[in-house]
Amino acid sequence: MGSELRYSFDTYPLTYALWAAVAVSWVLAIAGLVVRLARARPVARFDRLPARIAAALRDSTVQRPVWRRPLGGVMHLGIMLGALLVLMTFVITHYVTPRGSEWSRSHLPHALVDAAMLLVLIGLAVAAWRRHFRRGEGRVVPAPPARAEDVGLWALLLVGVLTALLSEALLITLALPAWRRSAFLSAPIAALLEGMSKPLRRGLYGWSWSVLHAAVLGMAFLLPWTKWRHLVLAPVALLTRKSAPLARLDAVDLDTDGPFGALRRRDLTWKESLDLAACVHCGRCSQACPAATAAAGDGGLDPRRLLETLAAADSAGPLAEACGEDAIWQCATCMACDDVCPIGISPLSLVIDLRRERVLDAARFPQPLRDLFDGLTRRGNPWGLAQAERDDWLASLNGDGLAEGAGGALPTLAPDGETDVLLWLGCMGGYDVRARNAVLALAQLLRRAGVRYAVLGADEGCCGDPARRAGNEALWVDLAEANIAAFSSRRFERIVTLCPHCANTLAHEYLTLGAPLPVVHAAAYLADLVREGRLAPVGRSAGGEATAQEHPLRVTLHDPCYLARGMGDTASARTLLAALPGVDLVELPHHGRDALCCGAGGGRMWLEEPDAPRLGEPRLAELAAAEVDLCITACPYCHTMIADGGADRVATEPAAAGDFPEVCDLVELLAQACPDPAIDHTPAPTTTARDQE
């Protein structure tokens, strides 16, 4: 091998000089990135390192996230695998064994060269088809058009592959190597070129060889400066991506002098800076984003454009202004962008840091959020409703103990008290009448299963999710510390809540404040009770099989973002629905982790404008077309947004009144199948907290 390299160096000195220039280009690019990362804000990303390494290796090689769209998987596999094979065999055939008997007998490398070129051509053809002919097919938001950089890189790769194919075909006609029988793609082309004169073929071979090397050198030179750098950075981005659960936010240090969010590029975390460099601009985040869907190109929030703007931003002004201050408040924090990114980038983290800077440093944010923060600060709920209203409701249920036979009561757990389940109401469960019905249904089910339960009563405050997602980290800490103090004075085995937002905040984000809490969403807890046989819906036979009904109830399930994507639980609700006799589940086109957002999260429930398009409109359209009797939810925010959105659709289109299904919480449907004769579970009037606000 050494002699072959010396031969190549003596024969092609200019080639090696150009490769040296490529090496210098790489060193400069890497040095610049390292400097940016070293100056960035720290963030923890190396916990559970063995598991992180295993996941990064799996997703870098198998490319599981890419295959969520099969056509995209075919494209990426063809281009990536083909390019790597071409590079490997190119080095072997041109630098390791460029002449002699070993070269003549190298059947496998040359067969791999042809296979690699075929894979790249297939991948490029699929890429062109997806970007130019199938952009909008089957998607809520069409794929973004190819950028000039994309077209240029594809063209360079295409030139390289075609000239490699031509060079190999011409070489076969000139040298008649033994490996020509293995070159299944270039040998037929060589047969077509046999009619040319030998001098012409020699001249063409020299030109094609030169163009091929120029293309390879050009690709190598451009790699660290273009989106192709993701070949190196994507595995690192996957290694350092946000670990499960997806809904958990990174903490910010409030004991510094600030800024407390992202004012300039240097204020981003090193992971965020790495993400900006690793992004391939595929646009999957924008296609999944409900805000981008609602804006429809009108200058609103677009995750891909946000990443591109931040990557190109200088230090002249605040990043939030460069990205558009209105745009950052359109995010519903649904995590769809984070979930679909094939290389672990989190546009949501960037949005949250931009919001933190606007709230904590600049004090520039929409007026409805000022009212939200004021209500949370003064009265412990986002609507600013009197806490006595919730406390009076609890008192009316005769709930100040754990005595058996308390009916549908919500007993209050006093300090130093003990219970099995601490039932966390959440702001919706405490103040919204729709959600109160679901709370009572959950209480009924717990009693039916023989579970001792209680609530915190007056000591329960907001978990802080609306404040934190809106950028007010300081207020979130205050709310969380008050709740942690209430928890610490009581003994319980589990906290159960109907709200996925509360479940995520209590279980995963209070950890950063030193409070590990045993929290579970009601759907998961009830699914366990059903599996254990402690809850058995009426109509189940002695053998446990559901009895058939002549006219089954057709229902569909709206997966809440914070339950399905945020905490990764798509099974519990379906387990409960499967246990209900006479209920047929009809899945929506977008379900599970791919579910469309209702538009309530991230403070959006308080930021909706009457004349602005609803972020949840695509979901409402799917529900209207579902032809089902009920839409089942497992989140009080989703219940409110879908019910109100459906009512508005009916009001504006009376002819479509029969198309939109009634909305029902999952626990209410389960409670109807597990009745407790001691409880009168008549639904209350439907005045909501939003109406009272």
XYZ file of C-alpha atoms in Angstrom, residues 10 32 148 232 247 271 276-277 316 342 413 424 429 496 506 514 529-530 551 571 671-672 675 692:
24
model
C 4.587 11.176 -7.593
C -14.734 27.887 14.506
C -30.265 26.861 -3.754
C -20.242 14.473 11.092
C -41.743 17.506 27.359
C -26.447 22.213 22.381
C -27.967 25.246 14.358
C -24.803 23.875 12.760
C -26.345 43.571 16.232
C -34.356 12.988 12.500
C -55.513 15.648 53.019
C -53.974 16.608 41.822
C -59.844 20.562 37.420
C -52.573 11.055 39.992
C -44.694 17.576 38.613
C -34.812 18.598 44.211
C -56.432 -0.914 37.707
C -58.246 -2.486 34.744
C -74.989 -0.715 17.572
C -51.086 2.987 24.907
C -67.021 5.950 34.759
C -70.252 5.398 32.829
C -71.109 2.970 37.804
C -65.767 33.206 33.779
